[in-house]
mmCIF file of C-alpha atoms in Angstrom:
data_model
loop_
_atom_site.group_PDB
_atom_site.id
_atom_site.type_symbol
_atom_site.label_atom_id
_atom_site.label_comp_id
_atom_site.label_asym_id
_atom_site.label_seq_id
_atom_site.Cartn_x
_atom_site.Cartn_y
_atom_site.Cartn_z
ATOM 1 C CA MET A 1 9.655 12.340 -15.762
ATOM 2 C CA GLU A 2 9.783 15.584 -17.727
ATOM 3 C CA PHE A 3 6.770 17.757 -18.483
ATOM 4 C CA VAL A 4 7.167 19.306 -21.931
ATOM 5 C CA ILE A 5 4.834 22.226 -22.650
ATOM 6 C CA GLU A 6 3.846 22.668 -26.263
ATOM 7 C CA GLU A 7 4.984 25.821 -28.019
ATOM 8 C CA GLY A 8 2.533 28.659 -27.513
ATOM 9 C CA LYS A 9 0.618 26.837 -24.762
ATOM 10 C CA GLN A 10 0.461 27.583 -21.048
ATOM 11 C CA VAL A 11 -0.817 25.744 -17.986
ATOM 12 C CA HIS A 12 -3.569 27.166 -15.811
ATOM 13 C CA GLU A 13 -3.149 27.231 -12.047
ATOM 14 C CA GLU A 14 -6.899 26.986 -11.500
ATOM 15 C CA CYS A 15 -6.894 23.464 -12.984
ATOM 16 C CA SER A 16 -6.264 21.857 -9.606
ATOM 17 C CA THR A 17 -8.050 18.547 -10.264
ATOM 18 C CA LEU A 18 -6.162 15.863 -12.180
ATOM 19 C CA ILE A 19 -8.011 12.959 -13.823
ATOM 20 C CA LEU A 20 -6.000 10.066 -15.255
ATOM 21 C CA PRO A 21 -6.459 6.392 -16.117
ATOM 22 C CA ALA A 22 -4.824 3.337 -14.611
ATOM 23 C CA LEU A 23 -4.429 0.661 -17.254
ATOM 24 C CA SER A 24 -6.392 -2.504 -16.598
ATOM 25 C CA ILE A 25 -8.827 -4.952 -18.173
ATOM 26 C CA GLY A 26 -10.751 -3.533 -21.135
ATOM 27 C CA ASN A 27 -8.831 -0.212 -21.057
ATOM 28 C CA VAL A 28 -11.937 1.370 -19.536
ATOM 29 C CA GLY A 29 -10.006 4.121 -17.741
ATOM 30 C CA GLN A 30 -8.404 5.252 -20.980
ATOM 31 C CA LEU A 31 -11.719 5.225 -22.838
ATOM 32 C CA ALA A 32 -13.337 7.293 -20.067
ATOM 33 C CA VAL A 33 -10.543 9.889 -20.240
ATOM 34 C CA ASP A 34 -10.944 9.997 -24.036
ATOM 35 C CA LEU A 35 -14.633 10.739 -23.532
ATOM 36 C CA LEU A 36 -13.932 13.478 -20.971
ATOM 37 C CA VAL A 37 -11.255 15.135 -23.113
ATOM 38 C CA SER A 38 -13.528 15.185 -26.145
ATOM 39 C CA SER A 39 -16.668 16.298 -24.299
ATOM 40 C CA THR A 40 -15.096 19.081 -22.213
ATOM 41 C CA GLY A 41 -13.215 20.491 -25.194
ATOM 42 C CA ALA A 42 -9.943 20.127 -23.297
ATOM 43 C CA GLU A 43 -6.839 21.387 -25.085
ATOM 44 C CA ARG A 44 -3.547 19.554 -25.161
ATOM 45 C CA VAL A 45 -0.951 21.671 -23.385
ATOM 46 C CA GLY A 46 1.952 19.244 -23.384
ATOM 47 C CA TYR A 47 3.123 15.747 -22.690
ATOM 48 C CA LEU A 48 4.994 13.835 -20.007
ATOM 49 C CA ASP A 49 8.180 12.080 -21.050
ATOM 50 C CA ASP A 50 8.791 9.091 -18.785
ATOM 51 C CA PRO A 51 11.389 6.355 -19.455
ATOM 52 C CA ASN A 52 9.203 3.744 -17.758
ATOM 53 C CA LEU A 53 6.495 3.894 -20.448
ATOM 54 C CA LEU A 54 6.738 1.805 -23.592
ATOM 55 C CA PRO A 55 7.022 4.038 -26.679
ATOM 56 C CA CYS A 56 4.093 4.465 -29.030
ATOM 57 C CA VAL A 57 2.815 6.937 -31.588
ATOM 58 C CA GLY A 58 -0.502 7.366 -33.358
ATOM 59 C CA ASN A 59 -2.882 9.705 -35.110
ATOM 60 C CA ASP A 60 -4.691 12.539 -33.362
ATOM 61 C CA ALA A 61 -7.500 10.867 -31.412
ATOM 62 C CA TYR A 62 -9.940 13.772 -31.316
ATOM 63 C CA GLY A 63 -9.767 15.827 -34.488
ATOM 64 C CA SER A 64 -12.044 14.859 -37.358
ATOM 65 C CA LEU A 65 -9.713 16.457 -39.897
ATOM 66 C CA PRO A 66 -6.010 15.671 -40.438
ATOM 67 C CA CYS A 67 -4.001 18.405 -38.731
ATOM 68 C CA GLY A 68 -0.537 16.875 -38.512
ATOM 69 C CA GLU A 69 -0.667 16.257 -34.759
ATOM 70 C CA ILE A 70 0.344 12.897 -33.367
ATOM 71 C CA ALA A 71 -0.715 11.130 -30.186
ATOM 72 C CA LEU A 72 2.053 10.328 -27.703
ATOM 73 C CA PRO A 73 2.291 7.842 -24.799
ATOM 74 C CA LEU A 74 1.342 10.273 -22.018
ATOM 75 C CA GLU A 75 -0.385 13.547 -22.899
ATOM 76 C CA VAL A 76 -1.684 16.373 -20.702
ATOM 77 C CA TYR A 77 -4.908 18.203 -21.516
ATOM 78 C CA GLU A 78 -6.520 21.122 -19.720
ATOM 79 C CA SER A 79 -10.084 22.370 -19.609
ATOM 80 C CA SER A 80 -9.972 25.811 -18.028
ATOM 81 C CA SER A 81 -13.786 26.072 -18.168
ATOM 82 C CA THR A 82 -14.064 23.075 -15.822
ATOM 83 C CA ALA A 83 -10.792 23.700 -13.915
ATOM 84 C CA THR A 84 -9.659 20.190 -14.792
ATOM 85 C CA THR A 85 -6.419 18.654 -16.008
ATOM 86 C CA LEU A 86 -6.628 15.298 -17.795
ATOM 87 C CA ALA A 87 -3.710 12.998 -18.455
ATOM 88 C CA GLN A 88 -4.141 10.324 -21.118
ATOM 89 C CA GLN A 89 -1.849 7.291 -20.966
ATOM 90 C CA ARG A 90 -1.751 5.444 -24.272
ATOM 91 C CA SER A 91 0.907 2.796 -23.671
ATOM 92 C CA PRO A 92 1.604 0.393 -20.796
ATOM 93 C CA VAL A 93 4.327 0.701 -18.205
ATOM 94 C CA ALA A 94 7.375 -1.489 -18.765
ATOM 95 C CA LYS A 95 7.305 -4.680 -16.726
ATOM 96 C CA GLY A 96 8.596 -4.161 -13.217
ATOM 97 C CA MET A 97 8.598 -0.352 -13.446
ATOM 98 C CA MET A 98 5.125 0.506 -12.097
ATOM 99 C CA ILE A 99 6.439 1.711 -8.734
ATOM 100 C CA LYS A 100 8.870 4.120 -10.355
ATOM 101 C CA PHE A 101 6.251 5.360 -12.812
ATOM 102 C CA ALA A 102 3.720 5.984 -10.027
ATOM 103 C CA GLU A 103 6.362 7.844 -8.048
ATOM 104 C CA ASN A 104 7.197 10.058 -11.020
ATOM 105 C CA ILE A 105 3.619 10.984 -11.883
ATOM 106 C CA ALA A 106 2.858 11.674 -8.201
ATOM 107 C CA ASP A 107 5.813 14.063 -8.126
ATOM 108 C CA PHE A 108 4.435 15.788 -11.225
ATOM 109 C CA ALA A 109 0.990 16.176 -9.649
ATOM 110 C CA ALA A 110 2.431 17.564 -6.411
ATOM 111 C CA SER A 111 4.858 19.963 -8.105
ATOM 112 C CA SER A 112 2.160 21.294 -10.466
ATOM 113 C CA GLY A 113 -0.157 22.234 -7.601
ATOM 114 C CA LYS A 114 -2.844 19.577 -7.978
ATOM 115 C CA LYS A 115 -5.187 19.276 -4.998
ATOM 116 C CA HIS A 116 -7.311 16.274 -5.972
ATOM 117 C CA VAL A 117 -6.358 13.338 -8.165
ATOM 118 C CA ILE A 118 -9.019 11.028 -9.635
ATOM 119 C CA VAL A 119 -7.845 7.672 -10.968
ATOM 120 C CA LEU A 120 -10.173 5.805 -13.351
ATOM 121 C CA SER A 121 -9.730 2.067 -13.738
ATOM 122 C CA SER A 122 -11.477 -1.279 -14.143
ATOM 123 C CA LEU A 123 -11.506 -4.594 -12.318
ATOM 124 C CA ASP A 124 -11.945 -8.151 -13.529
ATOM 125 C CA PHE A 125 -15.650 -9.064 -13.459
ATOM 126 C CA GLN A 126 -14.756 -12.562 -12.324
ATOM 127 C CA ARG A 127 -13.629 -11.056 -9.005
ATOM 128 C CA LEU A 128 -17.084 -9.644 -8.267
ATOM 129 C CA HIS A 129 -18.738 -11.969 -5.768
ATOM 130 C CA ASN A 130 -21.797 -9.975 -4.660
ATOM 131 C CA LEU A 131 -23.645 -8.862 -7.787
ATOM 132 C CA ASP A 132 -26.825 -6.835 -7.253
ATOM 133 C CA MET A 133 -28.567 -6.680 -10.634
ATOM 134 C CA SER A 134 -31.356 -4.507 -9.231
ATOM 135 C CA ARG A 135 -28.978 -1.535 -8.944
ATOM 136 C CA GLY A 136 -27.633 -1.707 -12.459
ATOM 137 C CA PRO A 137 -23.945 -1.086 -13.205
ATOM 138 C CA GLN A 138 -22.142 -0.081 -10.027
ATOM 139 C CA VAL A 139 -19.224 2.294 -9.537
ATOM 140 C CA TYR A 140 -16.856 1.499 -6.695
ATOM 141 C CA TYR A 141 -14.396 3.860 -5.075
ATOM 142 C CA LEU A 142 -11.297 3.980 -2.913
ATOM 143 C CA SER A 143 -10.326 7.204 -1.163
ATOM 144 C CA ASN A 144 -7.654 8.349 1.262
ATOM 145 C CA ALA A 145 -10.161 10.561 3.105
ATOM 146 C CA GLU A 146 -10.420 7.868 5.815
ATOM 147 C CA SER A 147 -8.025 5.095 6.796
ATOM 148 C CA ASP A 148 -10.465 2.409 5.633
ATOM 149 C CA GLY A 149 -10.855 3.973 2.170
ATOM 150 C CA ARG A 150 -14.220 5.550 2.939
ATOM 151 C CA ASP A 151 -15.319 8.971 1.669
ATOM 152 C CA ASP A 152 -18.634 10.530 2.716
ATOM 153 C CA HIS A 153 -18.984 12.480 -0.530
ATOM 154 C CA CYS A 154 -18.617 9.311 -2.594
ATOM 155 C CA GLU A 155 -21.149 7.572 -0.379
ATOM 156 C CA LYS A 156 -23.676 10.362 -0.960
ATOM 157 C CA LEU A 157 -23.180 9.993 -4.699
ATOM 158 C CA GLY A 158 -24.126 6.343 -4.440
ATOM 159 C CA PHE A 159 -20.709 4.831 -5.124
ATOM 160 C CA GLY A 160 -19.822 1.612 -3.337
ATOM 161 C CA ARG A 161 -16.654 1.462 -1.235
ATOM 162 C CA LEU A 162 -14.089 -1.121 -2.324
ATOM 163 C CA HIS A 163 -14.416 -3.389 0.699
ATOM 164 C CA GLU A 164 -11.457 -5.493 -0.455
ATOM 165 C CA TYR A 165 -9.127 -2.637 0.499
ATOM 166 C CA ASP A 166 -7.150 -3.487 3.629
ATOM 167 C CA SER A 167 -4.490 -0.962 4.602
ATOM 168 C CA GLU A 168 -2.930 -3.599 6.871
ATOM 169 C CA GLY A 169 -2.773 -6.246 4.156
ATOM 170 C CA ARG A 170 0.748 -7.315 3.210
ATOM 171 C CA CYS A 171 0.704 -5.884 -0.326
ATOM 172 C CA TRP A 172 -1.009 -2.612 0.641
ATOM 173 C CA LYS A 173 1.545 -2.182 3.440
ATOM 174 C CA TYR A 174 4.320 -2.820 0.951
ATOM 175 C CA LEU A 175 3.016 -0.113 -1.382
ATOM 176 C CA SER A 176 2.782 2.359 1.498
ATOM 177 C CA SER A 177 6.321 1.594 2.609
ATOM 178 C CA VAL A 178 7.967 2.059 -0.794
ATOM 179 C CA PHE A 179 6.421 5.497 -1.316
ATOM 180 C CA GLU A 180 6.848 6.872 2.208
ATOM 181 C CA GLU A 181 10.107 8.798 2.487
ATOM 182 C CA ASN A 182 10.541 7.695 6.089
ATOM 183 C CA GLY A 183 9.297 4.168 5.570
ATOM 184 C CA LYS A 184 11.000 1.963 8.148
ATOM 185 C CA GLU A 185 9.598 -1.431 7.256
ATOM 186 C CA GLU A 186 11.568 -3.409 4.705
ATOM 187 C CA LEU A 187 8.794 -5.347 3.010
ATOM 188 C CA THR A 188 8.715 -7.245 -0.258
ATOM 189 C CA PHE A 189 5.931 -7.794 -2.758
ATOM 190 C CA PRO A 190 4.981 -11.473 -3.209
ATOM 191 C CA SER A 191 6.178 -13.219 -6.355
ATOM 192 C CA GLU A 192 3.633 -14.301 -8.959
ATOM 193 C CA ASP A 193 3.649 -17.825 -7.523
ATOM 194 C CA GLU A 194 2.919 -16.489 -4.038
ATOM 195 C CA LEU A 195 0.017 -14.207 -4.944
ATOM 196 C CA GLU A 196 -3.304 -14.991 -3.285
ATOM 197 C CA ASP A 197 -6.836 -13.734 -4.003
ATOM 198 C CA MET A 198 -6.437 -10.887 -1.498
ATOM 199 C CA ASP A 199 -3.364 -9.698 -3.423
ATOM 200 C CA TYR A 200 -5.241 -9.135 -6.694
ATOM 201 C CA TYR A 201 -6.321 -5.543 -5.996
ATOM 202 C CA PRO A 202 -2.995 -4.162 -4.701
ATOM 203 C CA SER A 203 -1.226 -5.812 -7.647
ATOM 204 C CA LEU A 204 -3.048 -3.560 -10.135
ATOM 205 C CA PRO A 205 -1.699 -0.211 -11.407
ATOM 206 C CA PHE A 206 -4.437 1.826 -9.688
ATOM 207 C CA ALA A 207 -3.182 0.620 -6.296
ATOM 208 C CA ALA A 208 0.364 1.848 -6.922
ATOM 209 C CA LEU A 209 -0.948 5.205 -8.131
ATOM 210 C CA PHE A 210 -3.273 5.486 -5.123
ATOM 211 C CA SER A 211 -0.419 4.805 -2.704
ATOM 212 C CA ALA A 212 1.970 7.189 -4.464
ATOM 213 C CA PHE A 213 -0.466 10.127 -4.492
ATOM 214 C CA LYS A 214 -1.408 9.415 -0.892
ATOM 215 C CA ALA A 215 2.255 9.479 0.151
ATOM 216 C CA ARG A 216 2.649 12.915 -1.484
ATOM 217 C CA GLY A 217 -0.150 14.305 0.690
ATOM 218 C CA LEU A 218 -2.630 14.704 -2.166
ATOM 219 C CA LYS A 219 -6.308 13.872 -1.967
ATOM 220 C CA VAL A 220 -6.848 10.850 -4.202
ATOM 221 C CA THR A 221 -9.997 9.014 -5.255
ATOM 222 C CA CYS A 222 -10.046 5.889 -7.393
ATOM 223 C CA LEU A 223 -13.256 5.241 -9.347
ATOM 224 C CA LEU A 224 -13.566 1.626 -10.404
ATOM 225 C CA CYS A 225 -15.949 -0.638 -12.284
ATOM 226 C CA TYR A 226 -16.001 -4.373 -12.924
ATOM 227 C CA CYS A 227 -15.954 -5.463 -16.553
ATOM 228 C CA SER A 228 -14.790 -8.099 -19.021
ATOM 229 C CA GLU A 229 -12.836 -7.774 -22.250
ATOM 230 C CA GLY A 230 -14.956 -6.749 -25.236
ATOM 231 C CA ASP A 231 -17.008 -3.687 -26.111
ATOM 232 C CA ASN A 232 -16.375 -1.568 -23.011
ATOM 233 C CA ILE A 233 -17.879 1.692 -24.270
ATOM 234 C CA PRO A 234 -20.810 1.492 -21.788
ATOM 235 C CA ASP A 235 -18.298 1.056 -18.959
ATOM 236 C CA ALA A 236 -16.384 4.103 -20.199
ATOM 237 C CA PHE A 237 -19.562 6.192 -20.025
ATOM 238 C CA LEU A 238 -20.182 4.836 -16.525
ATOM 239 C CA LEU A 239 -16.764 5.964 -15.228
ATOM 240 C CA ALA A 240 -16.839 9.290 -17.107
ATOM 241 C CA GLU A 241 -20.235 10.110 -15.616
ATOM 242 C CA ALA A 242 -18.976 9.121 -12.149
ATOM 243 C CA ALA A 243 -15.963 11.418 -12.518
ATOM 244 C CA SER A 244 -18.275 14.242 -13.587
ATOM 245 C CA LYS A 245 -20.462 13.735 -10.516
ATOM 246 C CA LEU A 246 -17.467 13.616 -8.212
ATOM 247 C CA THR A 247 -16.045 16.887 -9.529
ATOM 248 C CA GLY A 248 -19.396 18.637 -9.794
ATOM 249 C CA LEU A 249 -19.266 18.886 -13.578
ATOM 250 C CA SER A 250 -22.555 18.966 -15.438
ATOM 251 C CA PRO A 251 -22.614 16.970 -18.694
ATOM 252 C CA ASP A 252 -25.325 19.393 -19.861
ATOM 253 C CA LYS A 253 -22.536 21.937 -20.366
ATOM 254 C CA PHE A 254 -20.341 19.591 -22.369
ATOM 255 C CA HIS A 255 -19.722 19.991 -26.092
ATOM 256 C CA GLY A 256 -22.121 17.242 -27.097
ATOM 257 C CA GLU A 257 -23.146 16.603 -30.685
ATOM 258 C CA GLU A 258 -26.704 16.808 -31.931
ATOM 259 C CA GLY A 259 -28.043 17.879 -28.571
ATOM 260 C CA GLY A 260 -26.319 15.075 -26.686
ATOM 261 C CA LYS A 261 -24.338 15.575 -23.495
ATOM 262 C CA TRP A 262 -21.265 13.702 -24.659
ATOM 263 C CA ARG A 263 -19.045 14.105 -27.681
ATOM 264 C CA ILE A 264 -17.852 10.752 -28.990
ATOM 265 C CA PRO A 265 -14.087 10.839 -29.719
ATOM 266 C CA TYR A 266 -13.347 10.582 -33.416
ATOM 267 C CA SER A 267 -10.968 7.671 -32.830
ATOM 268 C CA TRP A 268 -13.851 5.547 -31.528
ATOM 269 C CA LYS A 269 -15.331 5.336 -35.015
ATOM 270 C CA SER A 270 -12.686 2.798 -35.984
ATOM 271 C CA MET A 271 -12.349 1.121 -32.591
ATOM 272 C CA TYR A 272 -13.857 -2.176 -33.747
ATOM 273 C CA GLY A 273 -13.265 -1.801 -37.451
ATOM 274 C CA ALA A 274 -15.843 -1.382 -40.194
ATOM 275 C CA PRO A 275 -19.309 -2.946 -39.775
ATOM 276 C CA PRO A 276 -19.917 -6.268 -41.568
ATOM 277 C CA ASP A 277 -21.048 -6.279 -45.172
ATOM 278 C CA MET A 278 -24.792 -6.920 -44.824
ATOM 279 C CA SER A 279 -24.988 -8.336 -48.360
ATOM 280 C CA MET A 280 -23.516 -11.596 -47.086
ATOM 281 C CA PHE A 281 -26.632 -12.319 -45.029
#
């Protein structure tokens, strides 16, 4: 993986927190990063060129006026006012290459002096067995602060620990072994036919990223929410607000429009196409 800095741009050492998505159902992590980039006024400083990502190209996602800039598969933004680096992943990892991709991006985070990595992702709502409607939408977390995934700061913020995490589970142990330089156990990941319910969580991209950052000695926190495919904008706000709480950012200081706290990315205006022609009703 190569980090290419844009001409005339520079990285800021004080941006020691890295926020990035892990692709999953509903693309909620990506939408949340879009919202954070737009609202914090983060500036693109470069992009990461990784052979394990499928190629893609698109229009600038944030500017309301055509400026000739194109969106690339994996871009790096910085907000010096909030001391935050945001990485936006716009295309999926090639099949079978998630381990290598996670290893590469963990190396980038470690070599660029990041202290805390926050991974934003979603989980399949059908996997949620204990739904408490009285609490409203719930954010779950997984941290390497404790061996069982617990983090006191996340608990104080009201996030729920991902109880399905089991560091001794066969797939979690496999992920730990492949990223540890001195890993002694020769384990294998179950084939698709062998996967069981307990293997769902470690089979997702966020799990590989979590294990890779952990192996590099970085503090890593995964913020997760359960959702279904469809209009996932509310879920994106949920994760973006959770990331803001975790990092101590105040949405009141964001570059919101018309007195709002959040600035809606320009690309969202065409997310679901044009509204229906009301004359047909």
